[in-house]
mmCIF file of C-alpha atoms and ligand atoms in Angstrom:
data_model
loop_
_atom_site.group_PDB
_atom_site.id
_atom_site.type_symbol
_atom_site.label_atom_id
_atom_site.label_comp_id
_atom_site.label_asym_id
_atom_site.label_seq_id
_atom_site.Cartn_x
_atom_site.Cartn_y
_atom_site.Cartn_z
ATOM 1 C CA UNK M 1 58.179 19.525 17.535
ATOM 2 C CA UNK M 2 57.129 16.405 16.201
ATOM 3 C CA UNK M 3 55.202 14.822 19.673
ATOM 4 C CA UNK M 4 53.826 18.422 19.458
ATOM 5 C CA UNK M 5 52.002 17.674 16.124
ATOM 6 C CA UNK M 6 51.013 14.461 16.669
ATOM 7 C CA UNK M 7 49.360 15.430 19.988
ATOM 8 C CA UNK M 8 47.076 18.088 17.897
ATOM 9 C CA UNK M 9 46.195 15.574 15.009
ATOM 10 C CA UNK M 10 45.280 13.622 18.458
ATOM 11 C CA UNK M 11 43.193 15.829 19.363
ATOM 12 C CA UNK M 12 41.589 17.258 16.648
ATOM 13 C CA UNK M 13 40.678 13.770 16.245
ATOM 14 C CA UNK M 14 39.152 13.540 19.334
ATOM 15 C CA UNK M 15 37.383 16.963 18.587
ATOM 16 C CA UNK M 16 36.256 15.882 14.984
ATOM 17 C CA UNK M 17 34.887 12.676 16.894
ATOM 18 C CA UNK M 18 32.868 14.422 19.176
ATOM 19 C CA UNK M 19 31.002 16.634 17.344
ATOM 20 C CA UNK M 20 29.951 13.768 15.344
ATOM 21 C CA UNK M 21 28.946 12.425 18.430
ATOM 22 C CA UNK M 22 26.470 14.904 19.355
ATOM 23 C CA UNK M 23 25.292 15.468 15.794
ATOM 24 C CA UNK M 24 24.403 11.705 15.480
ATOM 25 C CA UNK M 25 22.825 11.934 19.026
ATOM 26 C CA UNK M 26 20.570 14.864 18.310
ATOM 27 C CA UNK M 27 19.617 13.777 14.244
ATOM 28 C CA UNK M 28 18.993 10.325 15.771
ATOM 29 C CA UNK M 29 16.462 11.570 18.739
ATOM 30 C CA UNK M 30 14.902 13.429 16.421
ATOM 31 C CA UNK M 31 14.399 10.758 14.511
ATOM 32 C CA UNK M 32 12.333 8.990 16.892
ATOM 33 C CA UNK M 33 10.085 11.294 17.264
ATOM 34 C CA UNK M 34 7.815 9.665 14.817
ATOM 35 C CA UNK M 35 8.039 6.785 17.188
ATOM 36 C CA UNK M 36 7.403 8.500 20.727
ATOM 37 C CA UNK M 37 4.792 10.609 19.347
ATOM 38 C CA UNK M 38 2.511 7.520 18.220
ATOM 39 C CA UNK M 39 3.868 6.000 21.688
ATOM 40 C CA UNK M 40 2.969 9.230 23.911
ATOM 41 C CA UNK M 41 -0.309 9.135 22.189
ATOM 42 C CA UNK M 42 -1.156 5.523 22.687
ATOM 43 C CA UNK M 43 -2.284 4.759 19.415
ATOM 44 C CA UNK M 44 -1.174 4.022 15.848
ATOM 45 C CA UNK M 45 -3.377 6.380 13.168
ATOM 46 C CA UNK M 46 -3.063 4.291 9.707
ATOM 47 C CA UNK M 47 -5.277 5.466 6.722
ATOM 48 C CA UNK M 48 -6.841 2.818 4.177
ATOM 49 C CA UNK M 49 -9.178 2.845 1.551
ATOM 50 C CA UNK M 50 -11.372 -0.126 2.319
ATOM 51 C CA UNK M 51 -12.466 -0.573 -0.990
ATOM 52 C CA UNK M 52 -9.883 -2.914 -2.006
ATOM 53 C CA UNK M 53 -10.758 -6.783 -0.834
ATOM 54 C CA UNK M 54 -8.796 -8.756 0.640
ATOM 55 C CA UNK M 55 -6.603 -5.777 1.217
ATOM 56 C CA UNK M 56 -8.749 -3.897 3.377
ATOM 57 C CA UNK M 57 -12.508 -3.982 2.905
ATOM 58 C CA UNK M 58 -16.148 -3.448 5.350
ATOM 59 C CA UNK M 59 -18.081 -6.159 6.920
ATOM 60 C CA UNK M 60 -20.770 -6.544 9.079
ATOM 61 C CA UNK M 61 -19.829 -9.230 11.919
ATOM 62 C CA UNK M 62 -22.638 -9.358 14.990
ATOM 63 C CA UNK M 63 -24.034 -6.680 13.836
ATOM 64 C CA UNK M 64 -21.002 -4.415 13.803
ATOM 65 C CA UNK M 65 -19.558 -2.855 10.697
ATOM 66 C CA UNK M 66 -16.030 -2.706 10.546
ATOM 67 C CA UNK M 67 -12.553 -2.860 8.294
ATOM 68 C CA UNK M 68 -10.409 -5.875 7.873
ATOM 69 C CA UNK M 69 -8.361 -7.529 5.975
ATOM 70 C CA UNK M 70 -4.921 -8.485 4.932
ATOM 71 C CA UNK M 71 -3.446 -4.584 5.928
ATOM 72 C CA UNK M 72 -5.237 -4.442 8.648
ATOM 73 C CA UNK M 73 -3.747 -7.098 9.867
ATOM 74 C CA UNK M 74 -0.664 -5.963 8.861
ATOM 75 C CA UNK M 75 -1.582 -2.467 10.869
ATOM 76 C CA UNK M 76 -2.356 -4.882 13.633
ATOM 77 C CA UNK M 77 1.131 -6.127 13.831
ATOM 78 C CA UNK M 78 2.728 -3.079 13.684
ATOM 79 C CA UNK M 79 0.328 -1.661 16.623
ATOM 80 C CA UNK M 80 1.624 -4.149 19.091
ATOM 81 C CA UNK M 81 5.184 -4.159 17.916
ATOM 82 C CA UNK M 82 5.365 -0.670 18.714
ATOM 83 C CA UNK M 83 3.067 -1.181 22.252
ATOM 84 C CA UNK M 84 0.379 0.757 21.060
ATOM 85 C CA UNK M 85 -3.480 0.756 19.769
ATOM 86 C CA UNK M 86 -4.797 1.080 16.457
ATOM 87 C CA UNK M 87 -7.455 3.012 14.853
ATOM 88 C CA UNK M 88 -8.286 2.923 11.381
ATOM 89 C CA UNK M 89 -9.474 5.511 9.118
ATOM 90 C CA UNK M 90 -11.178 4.880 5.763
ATOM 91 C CA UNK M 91 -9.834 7.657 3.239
ATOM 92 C CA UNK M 92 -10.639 7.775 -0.028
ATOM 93 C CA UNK M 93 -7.482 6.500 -2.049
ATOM 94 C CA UNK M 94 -6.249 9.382 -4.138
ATOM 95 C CA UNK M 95 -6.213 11.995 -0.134
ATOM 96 C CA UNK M 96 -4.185 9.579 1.590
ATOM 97 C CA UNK M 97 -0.998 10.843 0.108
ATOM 98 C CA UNK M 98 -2.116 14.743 1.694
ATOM 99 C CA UNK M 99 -3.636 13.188 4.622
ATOM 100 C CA UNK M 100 0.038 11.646 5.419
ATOM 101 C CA UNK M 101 1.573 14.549 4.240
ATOM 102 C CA UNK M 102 -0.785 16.859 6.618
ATOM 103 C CA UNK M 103 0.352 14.511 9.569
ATOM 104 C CA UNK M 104 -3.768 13.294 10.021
ATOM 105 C CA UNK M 105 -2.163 9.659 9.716
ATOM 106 C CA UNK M 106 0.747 7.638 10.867
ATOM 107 C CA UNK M 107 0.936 5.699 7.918
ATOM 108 C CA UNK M 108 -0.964 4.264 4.863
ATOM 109 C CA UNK M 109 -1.726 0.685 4.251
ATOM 110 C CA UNK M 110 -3.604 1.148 1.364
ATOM 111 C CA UNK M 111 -2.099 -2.297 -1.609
ATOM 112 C CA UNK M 112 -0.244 1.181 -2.137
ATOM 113 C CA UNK M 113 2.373 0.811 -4.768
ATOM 114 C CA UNK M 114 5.762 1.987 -4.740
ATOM 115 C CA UNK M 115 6.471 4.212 -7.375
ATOM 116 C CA UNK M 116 9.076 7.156 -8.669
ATOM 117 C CA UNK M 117 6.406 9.774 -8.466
ATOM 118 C CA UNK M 118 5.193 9.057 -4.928
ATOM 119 C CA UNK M 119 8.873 8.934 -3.322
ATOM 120 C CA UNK M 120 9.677 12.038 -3.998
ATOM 121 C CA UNK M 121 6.849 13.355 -0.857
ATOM 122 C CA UNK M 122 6.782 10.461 1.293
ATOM 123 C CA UNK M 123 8.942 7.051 2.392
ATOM 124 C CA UNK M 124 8.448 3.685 1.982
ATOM 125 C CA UNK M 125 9.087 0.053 3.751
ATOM 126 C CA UNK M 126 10.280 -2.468 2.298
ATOM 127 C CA UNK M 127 7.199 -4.194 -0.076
ATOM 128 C CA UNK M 128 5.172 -7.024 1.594
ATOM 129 C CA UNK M 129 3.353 -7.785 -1.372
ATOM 130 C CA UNK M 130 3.881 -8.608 -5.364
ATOM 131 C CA UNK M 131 1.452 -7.599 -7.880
ATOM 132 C CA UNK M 132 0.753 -7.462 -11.346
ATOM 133 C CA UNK M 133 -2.131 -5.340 -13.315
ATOM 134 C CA UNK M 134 -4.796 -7.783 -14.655
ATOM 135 C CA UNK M 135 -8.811 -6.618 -16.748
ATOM 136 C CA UNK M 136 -11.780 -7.505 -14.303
ATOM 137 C CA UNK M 137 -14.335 -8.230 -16.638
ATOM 138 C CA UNK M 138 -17.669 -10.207 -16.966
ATOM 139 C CA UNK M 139 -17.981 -13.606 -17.183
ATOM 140 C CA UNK M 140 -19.648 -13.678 -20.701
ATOM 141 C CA UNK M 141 -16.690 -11.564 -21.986
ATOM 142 C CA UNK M 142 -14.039 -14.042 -20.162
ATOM 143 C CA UNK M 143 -12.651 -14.608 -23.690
ATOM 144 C CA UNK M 144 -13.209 -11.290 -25.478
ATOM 145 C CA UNK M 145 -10.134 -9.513 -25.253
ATOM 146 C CA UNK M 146 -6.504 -10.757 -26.411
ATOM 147 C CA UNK M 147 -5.186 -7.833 -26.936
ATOM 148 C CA UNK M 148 -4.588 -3.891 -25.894
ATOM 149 C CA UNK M 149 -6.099 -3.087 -29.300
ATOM 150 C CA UNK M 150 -9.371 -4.817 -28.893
ATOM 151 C CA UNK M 151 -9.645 -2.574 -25.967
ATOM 152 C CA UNK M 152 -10.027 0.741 -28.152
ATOM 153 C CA UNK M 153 -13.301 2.573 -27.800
ATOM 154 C CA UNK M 154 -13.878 0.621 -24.855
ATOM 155 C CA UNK M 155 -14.964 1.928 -21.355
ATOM 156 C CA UNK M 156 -12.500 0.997 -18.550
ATOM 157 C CA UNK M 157 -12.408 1.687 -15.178
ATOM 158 C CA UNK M 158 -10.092 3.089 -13.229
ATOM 159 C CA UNK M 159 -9.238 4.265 -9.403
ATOM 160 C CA UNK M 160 -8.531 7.494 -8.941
ATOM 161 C CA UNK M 161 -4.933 8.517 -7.956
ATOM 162 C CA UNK M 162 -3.856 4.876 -8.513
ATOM 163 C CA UNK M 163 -0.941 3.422 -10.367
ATOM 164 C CA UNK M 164 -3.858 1.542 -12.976
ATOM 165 C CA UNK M 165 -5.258 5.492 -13.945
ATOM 166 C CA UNK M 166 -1.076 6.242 -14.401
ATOM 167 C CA UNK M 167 -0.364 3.364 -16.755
ATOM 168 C CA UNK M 168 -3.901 3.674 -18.501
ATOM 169 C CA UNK M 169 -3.271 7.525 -19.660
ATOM 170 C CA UNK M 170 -0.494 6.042 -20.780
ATOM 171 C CA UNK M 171 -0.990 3.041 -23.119
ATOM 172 C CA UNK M 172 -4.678 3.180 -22.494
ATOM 173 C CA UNK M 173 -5.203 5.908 -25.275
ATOM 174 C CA UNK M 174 -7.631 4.595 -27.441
ATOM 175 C CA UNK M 175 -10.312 3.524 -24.327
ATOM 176 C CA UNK M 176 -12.470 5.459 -22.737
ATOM 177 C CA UNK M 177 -11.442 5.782 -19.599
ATOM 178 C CA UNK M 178 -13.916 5.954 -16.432
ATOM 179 C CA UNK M 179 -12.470 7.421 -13.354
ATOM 180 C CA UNK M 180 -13.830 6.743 -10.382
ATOM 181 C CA UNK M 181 -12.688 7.366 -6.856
ATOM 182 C CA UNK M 182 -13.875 3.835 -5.498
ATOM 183 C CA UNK M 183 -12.809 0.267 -6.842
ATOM 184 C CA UNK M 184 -16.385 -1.295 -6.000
ATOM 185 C CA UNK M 185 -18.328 1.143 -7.542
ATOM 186 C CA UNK M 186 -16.199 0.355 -10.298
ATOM 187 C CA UNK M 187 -17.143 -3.583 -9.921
ATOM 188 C CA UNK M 188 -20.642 -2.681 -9.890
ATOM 189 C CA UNK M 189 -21.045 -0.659 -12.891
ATOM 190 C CA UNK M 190 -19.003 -3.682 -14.855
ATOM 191 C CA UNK M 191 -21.980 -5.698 -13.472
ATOM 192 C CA UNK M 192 -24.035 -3.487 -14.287
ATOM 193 C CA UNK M 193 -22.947 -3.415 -17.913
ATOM 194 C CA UNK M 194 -22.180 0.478 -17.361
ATOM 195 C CA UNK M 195 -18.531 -0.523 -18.327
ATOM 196 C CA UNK M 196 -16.516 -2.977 -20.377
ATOM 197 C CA UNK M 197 -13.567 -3.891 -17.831
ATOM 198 C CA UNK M 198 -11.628 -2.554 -15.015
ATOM 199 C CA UNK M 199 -8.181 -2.280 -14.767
ATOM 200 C CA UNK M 200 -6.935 -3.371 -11.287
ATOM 201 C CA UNK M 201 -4.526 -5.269 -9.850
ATOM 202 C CA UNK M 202 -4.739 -9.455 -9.682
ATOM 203 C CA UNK M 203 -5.041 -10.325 -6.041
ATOM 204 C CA UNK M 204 -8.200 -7.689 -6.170
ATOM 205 C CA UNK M 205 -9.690 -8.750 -8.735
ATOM 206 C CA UNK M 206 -9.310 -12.658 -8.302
ATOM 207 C CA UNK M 207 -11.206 -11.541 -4.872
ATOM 208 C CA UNK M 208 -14.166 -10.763 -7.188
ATOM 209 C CA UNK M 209 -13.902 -13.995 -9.314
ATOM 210 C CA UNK M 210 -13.667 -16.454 -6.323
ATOM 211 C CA UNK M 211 -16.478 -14.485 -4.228
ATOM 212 C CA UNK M 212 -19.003 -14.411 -7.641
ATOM 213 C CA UNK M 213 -18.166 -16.357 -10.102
ATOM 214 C CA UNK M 214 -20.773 -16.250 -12.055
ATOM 215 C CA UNK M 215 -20.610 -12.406 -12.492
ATOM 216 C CA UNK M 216 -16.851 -11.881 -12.931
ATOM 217 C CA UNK M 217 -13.762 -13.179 -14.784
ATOM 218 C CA UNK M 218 -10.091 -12.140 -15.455
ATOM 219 C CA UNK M 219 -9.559 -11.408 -19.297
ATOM 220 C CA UNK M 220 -6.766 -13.601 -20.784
ATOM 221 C CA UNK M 221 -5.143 -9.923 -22.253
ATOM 222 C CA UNK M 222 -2.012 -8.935 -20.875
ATOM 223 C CA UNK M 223 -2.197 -5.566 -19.418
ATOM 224 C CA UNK M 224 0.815 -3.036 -18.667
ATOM 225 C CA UNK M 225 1.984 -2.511 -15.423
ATOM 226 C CA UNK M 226 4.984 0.354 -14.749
ATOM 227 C CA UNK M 227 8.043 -2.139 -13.898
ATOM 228 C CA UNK M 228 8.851 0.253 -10.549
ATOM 229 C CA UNK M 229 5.287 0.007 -9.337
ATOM 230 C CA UNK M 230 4.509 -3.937 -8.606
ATOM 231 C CA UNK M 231 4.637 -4.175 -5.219
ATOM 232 C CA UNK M 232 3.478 -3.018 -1.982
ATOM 233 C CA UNK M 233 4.600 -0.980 0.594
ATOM 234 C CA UNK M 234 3.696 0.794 3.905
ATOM 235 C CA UNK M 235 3.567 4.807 2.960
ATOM 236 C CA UNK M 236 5.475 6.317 5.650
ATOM 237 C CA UNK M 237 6.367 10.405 6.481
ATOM 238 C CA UNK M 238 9.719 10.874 5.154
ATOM 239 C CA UNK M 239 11.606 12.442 8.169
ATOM 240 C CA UNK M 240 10.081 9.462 10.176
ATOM 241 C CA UNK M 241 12.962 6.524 9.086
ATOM 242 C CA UNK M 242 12.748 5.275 12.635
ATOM 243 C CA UNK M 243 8.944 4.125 11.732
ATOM 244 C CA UNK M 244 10.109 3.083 8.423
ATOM 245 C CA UNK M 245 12.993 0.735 10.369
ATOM 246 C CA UNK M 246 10.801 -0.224 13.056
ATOM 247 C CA UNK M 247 7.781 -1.450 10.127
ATOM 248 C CA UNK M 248 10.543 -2.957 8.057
ATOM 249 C CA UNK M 249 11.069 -5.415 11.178
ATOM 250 C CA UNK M 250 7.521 -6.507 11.511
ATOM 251 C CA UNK M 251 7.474 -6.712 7.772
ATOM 252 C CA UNK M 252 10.619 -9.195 7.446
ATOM 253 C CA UNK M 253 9.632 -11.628 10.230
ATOM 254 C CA UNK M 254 6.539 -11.993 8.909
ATOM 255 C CA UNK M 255 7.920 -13.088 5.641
ATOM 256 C CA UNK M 256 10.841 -15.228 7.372
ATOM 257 C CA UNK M 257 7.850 -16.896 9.282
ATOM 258 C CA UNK M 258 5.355 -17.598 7.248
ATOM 259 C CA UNK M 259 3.070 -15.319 8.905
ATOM 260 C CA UNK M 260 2.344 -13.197 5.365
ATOM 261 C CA UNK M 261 0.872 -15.913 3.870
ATOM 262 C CA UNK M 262 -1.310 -17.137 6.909
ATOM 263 C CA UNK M 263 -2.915 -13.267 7.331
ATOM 264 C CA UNK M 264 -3.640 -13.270 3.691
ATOM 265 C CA UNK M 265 -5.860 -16.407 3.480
ATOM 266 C CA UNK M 266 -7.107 -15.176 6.932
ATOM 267 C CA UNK M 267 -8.263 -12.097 5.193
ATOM 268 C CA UNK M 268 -9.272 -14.262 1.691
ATOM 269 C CA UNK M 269 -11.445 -16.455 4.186
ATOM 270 C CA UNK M 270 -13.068 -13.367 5.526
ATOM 271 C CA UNK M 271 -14.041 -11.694 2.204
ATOM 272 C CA UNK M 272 -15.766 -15.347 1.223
ATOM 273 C CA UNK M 273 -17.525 -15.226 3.970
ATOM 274 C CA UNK M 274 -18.459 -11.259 5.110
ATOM 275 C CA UNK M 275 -17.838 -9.299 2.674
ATOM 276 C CA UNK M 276 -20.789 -7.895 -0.013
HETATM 277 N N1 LIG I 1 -1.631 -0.350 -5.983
HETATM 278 C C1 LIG I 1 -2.345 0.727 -6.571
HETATM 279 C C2 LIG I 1 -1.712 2.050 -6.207
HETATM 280 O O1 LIG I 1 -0.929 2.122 -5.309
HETATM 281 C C3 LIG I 1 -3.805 0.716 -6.205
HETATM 282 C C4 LIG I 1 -4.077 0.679 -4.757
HETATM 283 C C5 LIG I 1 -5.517 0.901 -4.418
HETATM 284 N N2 LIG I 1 -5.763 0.672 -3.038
HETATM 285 C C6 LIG I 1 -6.988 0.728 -2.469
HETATM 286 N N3 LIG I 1 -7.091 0.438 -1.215
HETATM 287 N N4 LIG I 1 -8.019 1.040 -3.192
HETATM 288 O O2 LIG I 1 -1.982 3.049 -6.786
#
């Protein structure tokens, strides 16, 4: 009687052990479907918003216009890891979300920050990139703001469908706020004295002060940031985890080697150079 049971427990065991098995085989090849599919079709799709220097941006190099910068290169990496070409398609910021969503795009490296909101309809990679929310403004009005108060009744800028239009609603009440769907239309109108400052994030906007620095400075006010949303991260599908393992590689060496720090002075020297 008692062999008896312990055969069963045995092999329900055994039983309870295979069908995990097989469940963990088939979840897992489906998984990696995200994977084959970009391999099958020989090329990585990832969707930027080149408006967004060093982070992705248009220039003109023999007579060619293209996109570059520090994502792209970033896109570049991720190309060959997975054996495969890339092609890049400039979306306007606030449709990349859908157009990831709606499968037009493999990914989006886009300086897109991680945030609550945004996790619920898509996945994420580990961040590659720290940032904080700083006030592009001109260089005559370097030292005219201190404070979020002085900013009342004044017209700020904003991206559309970014984190900065999120956190200006918020404790941006008293400004006017200018939405706009592209960041250097925004720059331009601040030139342009169309607008008083625009909010957006510090690596972007030292871009602007280091390429004209007689037009632009950063204002010495501290502006809020949401705590979850200061860094970035590849937007991925969310059933596609093996992409989202597979990116978080590429994303880790490239830390552990230096590399991150090389492609972003690459892409620095590029804007200084190319770049209008
Ligand atoms: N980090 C901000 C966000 O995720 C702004 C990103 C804007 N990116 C761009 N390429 N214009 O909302």
């Amino acid at each position: 009687m008692k062999r008896k049971s312990w055969y069963q427990v045995i092999l329900s065991l055994l039983v309870v052990s295979l069908v995990f098995l097989v469940a963990g085989c088939s979840s897992s090849s489906s998984k990696t479907n995200g994977v084959k599919k970009i391999q099958n079709r020989g090329t990585l799709i990832v969707g930027t918003s080149a408006d967004f220097a060093p982070f992705e941006f248009p220039i003109v190099q023999n007579g060619q216009k293209k996109i570059v910068g520090y994502d792209i290169l970033l896109a570049k990496k991720i190309a060959k890891n997975l054996g495969v070409k890339l092609k890049i398609e400039n979306v306007e910021f606030s449709s990349l979300i859908s157009e990831l969503k709606d499968q037009k795009i493999d990914m989006i490296l886009s300086g897109l920050s991680v945030t609550k909101q945004r996790k619920k309809s898509i996945s994420f990679s580990e961040p590659y990139y720290t940032t904080k929310n700083v006030l592009l403004v001109r260089k005559a009005d370097k030292n005219k703001y201190s404070s979020i108060s002085q900013l009342a009744k004044k017209s700020i800028g904003v991206q559309q469908g970014s984190t900065q239009q999120t956190v200006a609603n918020k404790k941006l009440k008293k400004s006017n706020l200018v939405v706009e769907s592209v960041v250097t239309s925004l720059a331009t109108e601040l030139k342009d004295n169309k607008l008083d400052g625009v909010l957006v994030e510090s690596g972007v906007a030292e871009g602007y002060v280091s390429k004209y620095p007689d037009q632009y400075a950063i204002a010495s006010v501290k502006m809020p940031i949401e705590k979850e949303s200061q860094s970035y991260s590849a937007g991925i599908a969310k059933n596609n985890q093996v992409l989202v393992k597979r990116v978080n590689k590429v994303i880790s060496k490239l830390k552990q080697n230096g590399t991150n720090k090389k492609m972003l002075n690459q892409a620095k020297q590029l804007q200084q150079k190319y770049s209008k």
